[in-house]
Amino acid sequence: MQRILFVATVLAISTVATIAQAPVKPPTTPAAAGAPAITRSAVAAGIDVTRLASVDAVIEKAIADKQVPGAVLVVGRGADILYQKAYGRRALVPQPEPMTLDTIFDMASVTKVAATTTAVMILVDEGRIRLNDRVAAFIPDFGRYGKGEITVRHLLTHVSGLRPDLDLSDDSWRSYEEAIRRACEEVPTSAPGERFVYSDINFFLLADIVARVSGMPFDRFVQTRIFAPLGMTETTFNPPAALKARIAPTEMCSPYGWPCEGPNQVMLRGVVHDPTARRMGGVAGHAGLFSTAADLSRFCRMVLGGGALGSVRILSPLAVLKMSSPATPAGMASVRGLGWDIDTSYSSNRGELFPVGSFGHTGFTGTSLWMDPVTKTYVILLTNRVHPDGKGDATPLRARVATIVASALRSLPDEAALRGERWNGTDFGAAGTAPRRPDEAEDRTLNGIDVLRADGFRILKGKHVGLVTNHTGRARTGEATIDLIAAAKDVQLVALFSPEHGIRGILDENVESSKDEKTGLPIHSLFGATTRPTDEMLQGIDTLVVDLQDVGARFYTYTATMGYVMEEAAKRKIAVVVLDRPNPIGGVQIEGPTVDKTELTFTAYYPMPVRHGMTLGELALLFNGENKIGADLTIVEMKYWNRDSWFDQTGLTWVNPSPNMRNMVAASVYTGIGAIEASNLSVGRGTDSPFEQFGAPWIDGPRLAAELNTRNLPGVRFYPITFTPAASRFAKELCQGVFVIVTDRDRMRPVRVGLEVASALYRMFPGQFDVDKVGRLFGADTVKRMRAGEDPASVANAWVRTESQWRLLRSKYLRYR
């Protein structure tokens, strides 16, 4: 086949870079950083070369800001290379190395599309896999724990219900087979098709299906059927030692550990960065591929060519159209193709101007590609942003580069294509438009009281009501639930019941019964002389309504108050109505140990993980079913709430659920920091930042912060502080301690944070930290393991079994997607 040379415009240090249509050797003198970038093809195509060249300043600024050490950019259109350049350095340590166009990168999740999706679609083309085939038809053990209905399509679109990954901190296993076994033991977090959750598990399962159907190892299949035919000669899993000098290193890690910590650390170079893929032997469907910009250019040309590059066909045109068209369920906010990203929170590399209908993918290490079938343009931006310390960020850079490239295009197709209604000349109408919810104004959460009010309080008509509530019981528009029910026609409000902190939510002590000034109704305290409603309190009541804002933690006492109310109501044939509210920290993540049934108390009503991932209404259903309470229970469900929403994404006004729960940051860390406050530790009560800081007079803050930062916990950092609580533990005493900075609440595992803090305090201050009292909320088993010197990562691994059991148990009581 003919070789095609794209020669850069002439500069004094001009170097030729080659991208060929057939297998070729890399250039003997690779193009270095600073080499010319604009090609003759760009000039001939009428590209705004000045605008296109402005990407240099953007990339160089990212390098100067230490967001990436270097980068390789290739922009192509059809068969032509428009722009190609290497920037900065591919290695900073142990010694600097310049970035070159032929640098080989750890592609991370770009593996999902360049290898796995393409391999699956080859087998779909051949009729050997159907998108609606159940995964269990290929991997029989996978069908247990409610996974029998998950299909190949669900895996490809990340709506399988599986969690994002296996536990990255579990360093106890090795082998491809063990990863598949563990995937088979997973319990879904939601029903297939209900929610988009980006999951690596999905894609290493897909690779396993490819291997089983094709009868050859996955890496051999993609090499034989994709890379070799396309002339992608430097694209491979587990690259040979001969290529090591040109591979961009990632970061220092122990051979298998994650986060990168522990002894025997080495700079990963030619060894996959992703810990699960590393433990699988370097070959996996979600990560592990290494490649160059030149090889990926050939791949992009194949896809934009309708599945063919020159005379080599990899996929049928319709297979390409299928995988690059929206495939997630209609109405879902996150829009994915089969494997490919179209319009989700991961789509930063689309930039601001490429139209809907374009598609691409990113990789954790800093790699990305994006293709637009309308303009026949592709953008490949490869960085090793995790080098050398894992702190870089290529996300803003990807967006800026893609926007500049798109703005430099001067020859555009017709309007219908720009609307995304035509792919490569093929009409597909509305299928090219990213689905949106029908009424954005309506996509704002309505609490149970709002739904009840909109229905005219119908289910309470003719009832004599007792209301369990506090200051958090209020409508979206601000009116108190007390006032709304008191004014409701044909509803008799008889009495009020207050939980911990009282009816106004301002007390941090036992609460006395009293009278409501506005309505004149009695307020019966359920956090004082009794925690259960008595016969006297329930006199003249036939329906108990519960409206409380929970915070998503097992030990938050509103949960137990509701449980006790349900028990006492069932004994007396009194109906219970729960007006549901959001779990402010979301309803997806589950984390932490359960407690033994012998440890059940007012701060542990039911044996469940610390972060339970349910709403109060869903918990009421579970308590009623699993504890066989027998209550006549009705849940007034919310409208327009999604399980993956944090409270600040609901449009609702934050009202402190308790005096020290003052904002979403405090709520996000509470399941961890709150879990250890039974010990001799201040968790910031009596300061302006409760739960965001902790300390004691006997703590060395700088030492503790440094120790916690060495643990490299995802989504969180620590710095030393001093503070003097005005009240609560260590009131008016100067405390040294640590402030918790939440850098990524979605990645942070707050219960693990609490465990790490307790473990560090026990190791560093063994005679002063009262570790036994941590067991009050964490449970005795966790304290036992800490006392034995077990590493916190190992302790957290011990939670996995009960977390999985909880996912399975709770699934039948969930009411929201």
JSON list of C-alpha atoms in Angstrom, two decimals, residues 471-565:
[
{"chain": "A", "resi": 471, "resn": "HIS", "atom": "CA", "xyz": [-37.83, 22.70, 61.42]},
{"chain": "A", "resi": 472, "resn": "THR", "atom": "CA", "xyz": [-36.76, 20.61, 58.38]},
{"chain": "A", "resi": 473, "resn": "GLY", "atom": "CA", "xyz": [-40.39, 19.71, 57.69]},
{"chain": "A", "resi": 474, "resn": "ARG", "atom": "CA", "xyz": [-41.20, 22.41, 55.17]},
{"chain": "A", "resi": 475, "resn": "ALA", "atom": "CA", "xyz": [-42.48, 22.70, 51.63]},
{"chain": "A", "resi": 476, "resn": "ARG", "atom": "CA", "xyz": [-40.33, 23.63, 48.69]},
{"chain": "A", "resi": 477, "resn": "THR", "atom": "CA", "xyz": [-41.84, 27.12, 48.88]},
{"chain": "A", "resi": 478, "resn": "GLY", "atom": "CA", "xyz": [-40.85, 27.49, 52.54]},
{"chain": "A", "resi": 479, "resn": "GLU", "atom": "CA", "xyz": [-44.07, 26.90, 54.49]},
{"chain": "A", "resi": 480, "resn": "ALA", "atom": "CA", "xyz": [-43.78, 24.63, 57.55]},
{"chain": "A", "resi": 481, "resn": "THR", "atom": "CA", "xyz": [-45.43, 21.23, 57.30]},
{"chain": "A", "resi": 482, "resn": "ILE", "atom": "CA", "xyz": [-47.03, 21.96, 60.70]},
{"chain": "A", "resi": 483, "resn": "ASP", "atom": "CA", "xyz": [-48.80, 25.02, 59.29]},
{"chain": "A", "resi": 484, "resn": "LEU", "atom": "CA", "xyz": [-49.83, 23.32, 56.06]},
{"chain": "A", "resi": 485, "resn": "ILE", "atom": "CA", "xyz": [-51.43, 20.32, 57.75]},
{"chain": "A", "resi": 486, "resn": "ALA", "atom": "CA", "xyz": [-52.99, 22.48, 60.45]},
{"chain": "A", "resi": 487, "resn": "ALA", "atom": "CA", "xyz": [-54.68, 24.56, 57.75]},
{"chain": "A", "resi": 488, "resn": "ALA", "atom": "CA", "xyz": [-55.69, 21.59, 55.54]},
{"chain": "A", "resi": 489, "resn": "LYS", "atom": "CA", "xyz": [-59.43, 21.20, 55.06]},
{"chain": "A", "resi": 490, "resn": "ASP", "atom": "CA", "xyz": [-61.04, 18.18, 56.74]},
{"chain": "A", "resi": 491, "resn": "VAL", "atom": "CA", "xyz": [-57.80, 17.25, 58.52]},
{"chain": "A", "resi": 492, "resn": "GLN", "atom": "CA", "xyz": [-57.53, 17.48, 62.31]},
{"chain": "A", "resi": 493, "resn": "LEU", "atom": "CA", "xyz": [-53.98, 18.03, 63.57]},
{"chain": "A", "resi": 494, "resn": "VAL", "atom": "CA", "xyz": [-54.02, 16.74, 67.16]},
{"chain": "A", "resi": 495, "resn": "ALA", "atom": "CA", "xyz": [-50.42, 16.78, 68.41]},
{"chain": "A", "resi": 496, "resn": "LEU", "atom": "CA", "xyz": [-46.79, 17.32, 67.42]},
{"chain": "A", "resi": 497, "resn": "PHE", "atom": "CA", "xyz": [-43.83, 15.03, 68.16]},
{"chain": "A", "resi": 498, "resn": "SER", "atom": "CA", "xyz": [-40.23, 16.27, 68.16]},
{"chain": "A", "resi": 499, "resn": "PRO", "atom": "CA", "xyz": [-37.07, 14.17, 67.58]},
{"chain": "A", "resi": 500, "resn": "GLU", "atom": "CA", "xyz": [-33.55, 14.86, 68.85]},
{"chain": "A", "resi": 501, "resn": "HIS", "atom": "CA", "xyz": [-32.68, 18.59, 68.75]},
{"chain": "A", "resi": 502, "resn": "GLY", "atom": "CA", "xyz": [-36.32, 19.58, 69.29]},
{"chain": "A", "resi": 503, "resn": "ILE", "atom": "CA", "xyz": [-39.07, 20.98, 67.11]},
{"chain": "A", "resi": 504, "resn": "ARG", "atom": "CA", "xyz": [-36.85, 23.92, 66.04]},
{"chain": "A", "resi": 505, "resn": "GLY", "atom": "CA", "xyz": [-33.68, 21.83, 65.62]},
{"chain": "A", "resi": 506, "resn": "ILE", "atom": "CA", "xyz": [-31.48, 23.99, 67.86]},
{"chain": "A", "resi": 507, "resn": "LEU", "atom": "CA", "xyz": [-30.88, 21.84, 70.95]},
{"chain": "A", "resi": 508, "resn": "ASP", "atom": "CA", "xyz": [-27.88, 19.56, 71.58]},
{"chain": "A", "resi": 509, "resn": "GLU", "atom": "CA", "xyz": [-29.35, 18.05, 74.75]},
{"chain": "A", "resi": 510, "resn": "ASN", "atom": "CA", "xyz": [-32.41, 16.20, 76.03]},
{"chain": "A", "resi": 511, "resn": "VAL", "atom": "CA", "xyz": [-35.63, 17.85, 74.85]},
{"chain": "A", "resi": 512, "resn": "GLU", "atom": "CA", "xyz": [-38.57, 18.60, 77.12]},
{"chain": "A", "resi": 513, "resn": "SER", "atom": "CA", "xyz": [-42.19, 18.37, 75.99]},
{"chain": "A", "resi": 514, "resn": "SER", "atom": "CA", "xyz": [-43.81, 21.75, 75.43]},
{"chain": "A", "resi": 515, "resn": "LYS", "atom": "CA", "xyz": [-46.51, 23.60, 73.49]},
{"chain": "A", "resi": 516, "resn": "ASP", "atom": "CA", "xyz": [-46.34, 25.07, 69.98]},
{"chain": "A", "resi": 517, "resn": "GLU", "atom": "CA", "xyz": [-46.84, 28.83, 70.25]},
{"chain": "A", "resi": 518, "resn": "LYS", "atom": "CA", "xyz": [-48.51, 29.27, 66.85]},
{"chain": "A", "resi": 519, "resn": "THR", "atom": "CA", "xyz": [-50.99, 26.37, 66.86]},
{"chain": "A", "resi": 520, "resn": "GLY", "atom": "CA", "xyz": [-51.31, 25.83, 70.61]},
{"chain": "A", "resi": 521, "resn": "LEU", "atom": "CA", "xyz": [-50.75, 22.10, 70.05]},
{"chain": "A", "resi": 522, "resn": "PRO", "atom": "CA", "xyz": [-48.80, 19.94, 72.51]},
{"chain": "A", "resi": 523, "resn": "ILE", "atom": "CA", "xyz": [-45.27, 19.03, 71.45]},
{"chain": "A", "resi": 524, "resn": "HIS", "atom": "CA", "xyz": [-44.34, 15.57, 72.77]},
{"chain": "A", "resi": 525, "resn": "SER", "atom": "CA", "xyz": [-40.59, 15.03, 73.00]},
{"chain": "A", "resi": 526, "resn": "LEU", "atom": "CA", "xyz": [-39.22, 11.74, 71.65]},
{"chain": "A", "resi": 527, "resn": "PHE", "atom": "CA", "xyz": [-35.73, 12.57, 72.88]},
{"chain": "A", "resi": 528, "resn": "GLY", "atom": "CA", "xyz": [-36.08, 13.07, 76.60]},
{"chain": "A", "resi": 529, "resn": "ALA", "atom": "CA", "xyz": [-37.84, 10.96, 79.20]},
{"chain": "A", "resi": 530, "resn": "THR", "atom": "CA", "xyz": [-38.81, 8.57, 76.41]},
{"chain": "A", "resi": 531, "resn": "THR", "atom": "CA", "xyz": [-37.79, 7.89, 72.82]},
{"chain": "A", "resi": 532, "resn": "ARG", "atom": "CA", "xyz": [-41.11, 6.23, 71.99]},
{"chain": "A", "resi": 533, "resn": "PRO", "atom": "CA", "xyz": [-44.61, 7.69, 71.81]},
{"chain": "A", "resi": 534, "resn": "THR", "atom": "CA", "xyz": [-46.72, 6.58, 74.77]},
{"chain": "A", "resi": 535, "resn": "ASP", "atom": "CA", "xyz": [-50.44, 5.79, 75.15]},
{"chain": "A", "resi": 536, "resn": "GLU", "atom": "CA", "xyz": [-51.02, 9.23, 76.61]},
{"chain": "A", "resi": 537, "resn": "MET", "atom": "CA", "xyz": [-49.23, 10.96, 73.72]},
{"chain": "A", "resi": 538, "resn": "LEU", "atom": "CA", "xyz": [-51.17, 8.96, 71.11]},
{"chain": "A", "resi": 539, "resn": "GLN", "atom": "CA", "xyz": [-54.59, 9.64, 72.62]},
{"chain": "A", "resi": 540, "resn": "GLY", "atom": "CA", "xyz": [-57.11, 10.63, 69.93]},
{"chain": "A", "resi": 541, "resn": "ILE", "atom": "CA", "xyz": [-54.74, 9.99, 67.00]},
{"chain": "A", "resi": 542, "resn": "ASP", "atom": "CA", "xyz": [-55.50, 7.59, 64.15]},
{"chain": "A", "resi": 543, "resn": "THR", "atom": "CA", "xyz": [-52.69, 8.59, 61.75]},
{"chain": "A", "resi": 544, "resn": "LEU", "atom": "CA", "xyz": [-49.05, 9.49, 62.43]},
{"chain": "A", "resi": 545, "resn": "VAL", "atom": "CA", "xyz": [-47.28, 11.55, 59.78]},
{"chain": "A", "resi": 546, "resn": "VAL", "atom": "CA", "xyz": [-43.46, 11.64, 59.68]},
{"chain": "A", "resi": 547, "resn": "ASP", "atom": "CA", "xyz": [-41.67, 14.53, 57.94]},
{"chain": "A", "resi": 548, "resn": "LEU", "atom": "CA", "xyz": [-37.96, 14.70, 58.82]},
{"chain": "A", "resi": 549, "resn": "GLN", "atom": "CA", "xyz": [-34.80, 15.41, 56.84]},
{"chain": "A", "resi": 550, "resn": "ASP", "atom": "CA", "xyz": [-32.33, 12.56, 57.31]},
{"chain": "A", "resi": 551, "resn": "VAL", "atom": "CA", "xyz": [-28.61, 12.83, 56.41]},
{"chain": "A", "resi": 552, "resn": "GLY", "atom": "CA", "xyz": [-27.87, 9.31, 55.14]},
{"chain": "A", "resi": 553, "resn": "ALA", "atom": "CA", "xyz": [-25.95, 7.97, 58.16]},
{"chain": "A", "resi": 554, "resn": "ARG", "atom": "CA", "xyz": [-26.88, 4.85, 60.14]},
{"chain": "A", "resi": 555, "resn": "PHE", "atom": "CA", "xyz": [-26.30, 6.62, 63.45]},
{"chain": "A", "resi": 556, "resn": "TYR", "atom": "CA", "xyz": [-28.39, 9.73, 62.73]},
{"chain": "A", "resi": 557, "resn": "THR", "atom": "CA", "xyz": [-31.18, 9.33, 65.26]},
{"chain": "A", "resi": 558, "resn": "TYR", "atom": "CA", "xyz": [-34.13, 10.43, 63.10]},
{"chain": "A", "resi": 559, "resn": "THR", "atom": "CA", "xyz": [-33.99, 6.93, 61.63]},
{"chain": "A", "resi": 560, "resn": "ALA", "atom": "CA", "xyz": [-34.52, 5.27, 65.01]},
{"chain": "A", "resi": 561, "resn": "THR", "atom": "CA", "xyz": [-37.23, 7.78, 65.94]},
{"chain": "A", "resi": 562, "resn": "MET", "atom": "CA", "xyz": [-39.17, 6.80, 62.84]},
{"chain": "A", "resi": 563, "resn": "GLY", "atom": "CA", "xyz": [-38.65, 3.10, 63.56]},
{"chain": "A", "resi": 564, "resn": "TYR", "atom": "CA", "xyz": [-39.92, 3.42, 67.15]},
{"chain": "A", "resi": 565, "resn": "VAL", "atom": "CA", "xyz": [-42.93, 5.45, 65.97]}
]
